[in-house]
CSV table of C-alpha atoms in Angstrom, one decimal:
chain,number,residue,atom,x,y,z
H,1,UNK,CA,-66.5,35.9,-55.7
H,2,UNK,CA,-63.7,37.8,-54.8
H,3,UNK,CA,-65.5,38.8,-51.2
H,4,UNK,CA,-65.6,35.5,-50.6
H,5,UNK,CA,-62.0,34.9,-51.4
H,6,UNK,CA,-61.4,37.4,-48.7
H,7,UNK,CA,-63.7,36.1,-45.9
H,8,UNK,CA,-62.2,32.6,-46.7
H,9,UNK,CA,-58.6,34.3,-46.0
H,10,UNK,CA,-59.2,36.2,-42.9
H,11,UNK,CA,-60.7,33.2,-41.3
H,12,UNK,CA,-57.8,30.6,-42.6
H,13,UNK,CA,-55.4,33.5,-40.9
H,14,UNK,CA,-57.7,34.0,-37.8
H,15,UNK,CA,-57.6,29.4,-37.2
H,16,UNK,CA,-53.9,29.9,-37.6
H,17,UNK,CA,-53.1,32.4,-34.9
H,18,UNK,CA,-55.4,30.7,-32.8
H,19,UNK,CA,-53.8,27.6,-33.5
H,20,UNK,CA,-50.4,29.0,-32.3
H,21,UNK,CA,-51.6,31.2,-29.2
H,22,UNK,CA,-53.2,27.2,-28.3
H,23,UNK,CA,-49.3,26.1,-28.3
H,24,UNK,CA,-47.9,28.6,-26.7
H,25,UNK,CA,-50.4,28.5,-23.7
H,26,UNK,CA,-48.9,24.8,-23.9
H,27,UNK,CA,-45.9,25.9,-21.7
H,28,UNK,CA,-45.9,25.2,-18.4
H,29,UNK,CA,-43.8,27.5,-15.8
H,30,UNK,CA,-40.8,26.5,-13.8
H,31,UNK,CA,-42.2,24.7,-10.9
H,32,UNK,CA,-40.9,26.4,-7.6
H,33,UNK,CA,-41.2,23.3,-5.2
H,34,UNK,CA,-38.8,21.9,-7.8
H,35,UNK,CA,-36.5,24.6,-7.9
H,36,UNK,CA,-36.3,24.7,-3.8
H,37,UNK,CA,-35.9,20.7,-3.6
H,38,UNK,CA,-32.5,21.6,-6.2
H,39,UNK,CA,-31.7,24.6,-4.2
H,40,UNK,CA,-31.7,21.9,-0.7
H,41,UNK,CA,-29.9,19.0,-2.6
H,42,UNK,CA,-27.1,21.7,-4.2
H,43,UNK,CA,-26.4,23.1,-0.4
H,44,UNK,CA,-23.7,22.1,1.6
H,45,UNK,CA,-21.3,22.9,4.5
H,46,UNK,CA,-17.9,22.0,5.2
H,47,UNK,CA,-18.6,18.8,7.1
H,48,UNK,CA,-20.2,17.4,3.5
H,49,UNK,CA,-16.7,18.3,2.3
H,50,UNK,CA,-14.8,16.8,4.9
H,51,UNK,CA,-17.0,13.7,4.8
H,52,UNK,CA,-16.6,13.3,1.2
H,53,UNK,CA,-12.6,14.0,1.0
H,54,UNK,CA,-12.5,11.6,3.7
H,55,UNK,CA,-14.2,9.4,2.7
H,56,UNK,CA,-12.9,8.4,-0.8
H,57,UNK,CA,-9.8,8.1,0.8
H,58,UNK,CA,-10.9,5.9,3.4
H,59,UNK,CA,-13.3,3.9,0.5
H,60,UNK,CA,-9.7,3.1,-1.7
H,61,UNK,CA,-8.3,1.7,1.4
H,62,UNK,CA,-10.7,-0.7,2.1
H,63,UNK,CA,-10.9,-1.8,-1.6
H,64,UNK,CA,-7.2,-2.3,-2.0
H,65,UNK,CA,-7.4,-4.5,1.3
H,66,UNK,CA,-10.8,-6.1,-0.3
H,67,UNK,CA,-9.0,-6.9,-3.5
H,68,UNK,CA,-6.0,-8.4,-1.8
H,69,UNK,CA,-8.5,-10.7,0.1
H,70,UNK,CA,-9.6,-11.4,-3.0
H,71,UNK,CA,-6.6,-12.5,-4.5
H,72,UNK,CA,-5.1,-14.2,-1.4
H,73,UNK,CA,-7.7,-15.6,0.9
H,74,UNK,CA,-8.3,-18.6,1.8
H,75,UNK,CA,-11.8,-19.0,2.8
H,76,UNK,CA,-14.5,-18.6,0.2
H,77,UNK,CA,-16.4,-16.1,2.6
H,78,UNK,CA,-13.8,-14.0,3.3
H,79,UNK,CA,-13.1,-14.0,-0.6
H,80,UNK,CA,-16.7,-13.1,-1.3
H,81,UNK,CA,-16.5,-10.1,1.3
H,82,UNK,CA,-13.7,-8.6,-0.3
H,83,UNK,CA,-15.6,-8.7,-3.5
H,84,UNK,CA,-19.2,-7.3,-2.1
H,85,UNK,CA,-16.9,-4.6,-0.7
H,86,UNK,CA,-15.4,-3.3,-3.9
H,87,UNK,CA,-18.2,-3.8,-5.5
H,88,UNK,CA,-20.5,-1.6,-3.5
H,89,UNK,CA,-17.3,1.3,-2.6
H,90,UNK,CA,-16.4,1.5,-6.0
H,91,UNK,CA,-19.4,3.5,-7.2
H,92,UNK,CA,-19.8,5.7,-4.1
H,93,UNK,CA,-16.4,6.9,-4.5
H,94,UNK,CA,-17.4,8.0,-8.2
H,95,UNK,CA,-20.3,9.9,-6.0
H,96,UNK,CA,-18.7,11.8,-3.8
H,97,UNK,CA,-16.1,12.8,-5.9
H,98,UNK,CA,-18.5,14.1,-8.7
H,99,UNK,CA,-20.0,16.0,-6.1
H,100,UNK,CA,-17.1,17.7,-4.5
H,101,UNK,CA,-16.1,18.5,-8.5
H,102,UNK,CA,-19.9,20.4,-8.6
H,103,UNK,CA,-19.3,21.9,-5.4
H,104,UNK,CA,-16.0,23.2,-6.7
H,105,UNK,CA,-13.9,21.9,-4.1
H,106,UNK,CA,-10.5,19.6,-4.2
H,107,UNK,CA,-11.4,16.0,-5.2
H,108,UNK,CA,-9.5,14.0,-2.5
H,109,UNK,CA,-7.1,13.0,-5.5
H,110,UNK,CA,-6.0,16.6,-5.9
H,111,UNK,CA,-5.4,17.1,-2.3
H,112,UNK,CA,-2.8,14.4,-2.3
H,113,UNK,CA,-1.4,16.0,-5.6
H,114,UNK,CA,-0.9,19.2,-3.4
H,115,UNK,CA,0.5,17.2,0.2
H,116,UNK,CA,-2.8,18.1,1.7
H,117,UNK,CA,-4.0,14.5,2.8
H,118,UNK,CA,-2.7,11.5,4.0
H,119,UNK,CA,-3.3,8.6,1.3
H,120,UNK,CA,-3.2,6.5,4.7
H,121,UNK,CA,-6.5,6.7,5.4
H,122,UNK,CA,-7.7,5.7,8.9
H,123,UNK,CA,-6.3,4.0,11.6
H,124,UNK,CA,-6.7,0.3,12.3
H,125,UNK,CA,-5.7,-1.4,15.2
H,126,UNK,CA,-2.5,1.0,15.6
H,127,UNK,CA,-1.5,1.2,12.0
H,128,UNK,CA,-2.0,3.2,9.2
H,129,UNK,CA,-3.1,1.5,5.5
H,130,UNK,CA,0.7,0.9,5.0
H,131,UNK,CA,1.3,-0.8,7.7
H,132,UNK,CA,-2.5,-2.9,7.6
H,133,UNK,CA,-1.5,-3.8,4.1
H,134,UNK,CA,2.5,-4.9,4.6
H,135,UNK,CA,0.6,-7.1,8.0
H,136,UNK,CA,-1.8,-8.6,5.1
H,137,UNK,CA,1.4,-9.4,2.6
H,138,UNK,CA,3.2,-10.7,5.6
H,139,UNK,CA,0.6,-13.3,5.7
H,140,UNK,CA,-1.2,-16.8,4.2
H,141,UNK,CA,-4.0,-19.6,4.7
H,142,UNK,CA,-6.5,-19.0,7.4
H,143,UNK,CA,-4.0,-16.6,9.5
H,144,UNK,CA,-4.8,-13.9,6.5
H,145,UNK,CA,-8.2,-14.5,6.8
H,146,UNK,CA,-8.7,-13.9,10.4
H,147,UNK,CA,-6.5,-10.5,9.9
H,148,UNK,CA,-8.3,-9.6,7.1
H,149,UNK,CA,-11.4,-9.7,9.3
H,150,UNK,CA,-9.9,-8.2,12.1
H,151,UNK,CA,-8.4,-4.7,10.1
H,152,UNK,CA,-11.5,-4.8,7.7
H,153,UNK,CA,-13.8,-4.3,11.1
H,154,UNK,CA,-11.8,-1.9,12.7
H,155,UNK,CA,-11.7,0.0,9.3
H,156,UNK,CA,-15.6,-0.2,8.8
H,157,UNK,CA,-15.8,1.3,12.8
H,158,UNK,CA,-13.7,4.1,11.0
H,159,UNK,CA,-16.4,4.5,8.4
H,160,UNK,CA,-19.2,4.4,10.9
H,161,UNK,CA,-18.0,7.0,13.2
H,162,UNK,CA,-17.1,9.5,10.1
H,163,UNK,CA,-20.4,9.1,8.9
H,164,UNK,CA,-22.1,9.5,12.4
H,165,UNK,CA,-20.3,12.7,12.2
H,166,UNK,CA,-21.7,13.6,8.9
H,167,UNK,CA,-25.4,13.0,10.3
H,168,UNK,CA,-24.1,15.1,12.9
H,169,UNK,CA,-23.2,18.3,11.3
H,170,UNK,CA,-23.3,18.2,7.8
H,171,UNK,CA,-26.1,19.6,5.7
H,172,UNK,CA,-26.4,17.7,1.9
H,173,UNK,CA,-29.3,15.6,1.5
H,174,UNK,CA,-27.3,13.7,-0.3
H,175,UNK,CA,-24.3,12.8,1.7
H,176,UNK,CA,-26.9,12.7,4.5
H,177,UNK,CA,-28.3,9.7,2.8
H,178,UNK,CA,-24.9,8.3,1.7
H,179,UNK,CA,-24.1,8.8,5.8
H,180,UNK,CA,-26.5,6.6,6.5
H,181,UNK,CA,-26.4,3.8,3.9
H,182,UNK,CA,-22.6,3.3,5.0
H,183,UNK,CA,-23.7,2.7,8.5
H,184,UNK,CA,-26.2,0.5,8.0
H,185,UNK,CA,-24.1,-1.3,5.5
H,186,UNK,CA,-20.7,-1.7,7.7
H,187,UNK,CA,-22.5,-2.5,10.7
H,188,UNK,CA,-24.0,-5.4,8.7
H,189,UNK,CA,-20.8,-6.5,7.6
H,190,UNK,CA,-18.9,-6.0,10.7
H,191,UNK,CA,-21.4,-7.9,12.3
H,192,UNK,CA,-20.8,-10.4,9.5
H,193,UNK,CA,-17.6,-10.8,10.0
H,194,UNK,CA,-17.4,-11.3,13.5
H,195,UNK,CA,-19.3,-14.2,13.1
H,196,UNK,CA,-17.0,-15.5,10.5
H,197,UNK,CA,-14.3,-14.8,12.9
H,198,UNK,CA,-15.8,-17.5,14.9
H,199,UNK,CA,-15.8,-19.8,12.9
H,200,UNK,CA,-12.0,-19.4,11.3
């Protein structure tokens, strides 16, 4: 009886262990093609920095010109451009600054904390976002709207040839991508809104 007892243990502890060296052989190693394809996406150079500095910068001027179409045009169209154009710059300025911050470099909002960037943005038709947006406020009815449309497309050109510069030199796959989802995007719209320009 009692070498049965002991059989019966040895082979109850013997199922266990091979129960547990089963889960253990469970775990799968780190997967290198992974680790590279992080190791690609994390790199960057400092045209990806540039780009993205830049780029918030020139995003919040085009939605505080977007909002105030928003607010004061006239034609439905030009009303629903301003919106489409918040809407879509809104989140890719959360983007590029969450990437700058895991980059460890200046967010563009701490570069104008330190005088190190110009809040203007860039330059449409001769004047800076100041001066575009005191043009805006200057006006009403249909003569906003054609403005609107005329600083809004020389502001997406602005975009389009920052970003052509970022397919140019820079090296993140991601702000590669973001490079050329913002041309594609403003040519659309400029394209859009020289139709509507047309039209007014």
């Amino acid at each position: 009886m009692r070498r049965r007892v002991t059989v019966a243990i040895i082979a109850s502890t013997t199922a266990a262990g091979l129960l547990l060296a089963g889960c253990s052989s469970t775990a799968t190693p780190a997967d290198p093609a992974a680790t590279a394809s992080e190791t690609v996406a994390a790199s960057f150079n400092g045209t990806d920095v540039t780009f993205a500095q830049m780029m918030v910068v020139h995003h919040e001027g085009a939605i505080e010109m977007a909002d105030l179409a928003v607010e004061r045009g006239t034609n439905p169209e030009v009303q629903a451009l301003g919106k489409a154009i918040s809407a879509a710059q809104g989140p890719e300025i959360e983007q590029m600054t969450s990437w700058l911050e895991s980059w460890g470099e200046p967010t563009a909002d701490d570069m104008m904390d330190m005088d190190g960037m110009d809040h203007g943005g860039m330059d449409m038709d001769g004047m800076d976002q100041a001066g575009a947006m005191a043009d805006l406020d200057s006006l009403s009815g249909t003569e906003f709207d054609r403005r609107f449309l005329e600083l809004m497309t020389a502001h997406h050109q602005g975009a389009v040839e920052m970003s052509e510069q970022e397919l140019a030199d820079g090296e993140n796959a991601d702000a590669l991508a973001l490079a050329r989802r913002i041309i594609d995007a403003q040519n659309a719209e400029i394209v859009q809104m020289r139709n509507l320009l047309g039209r007014l």
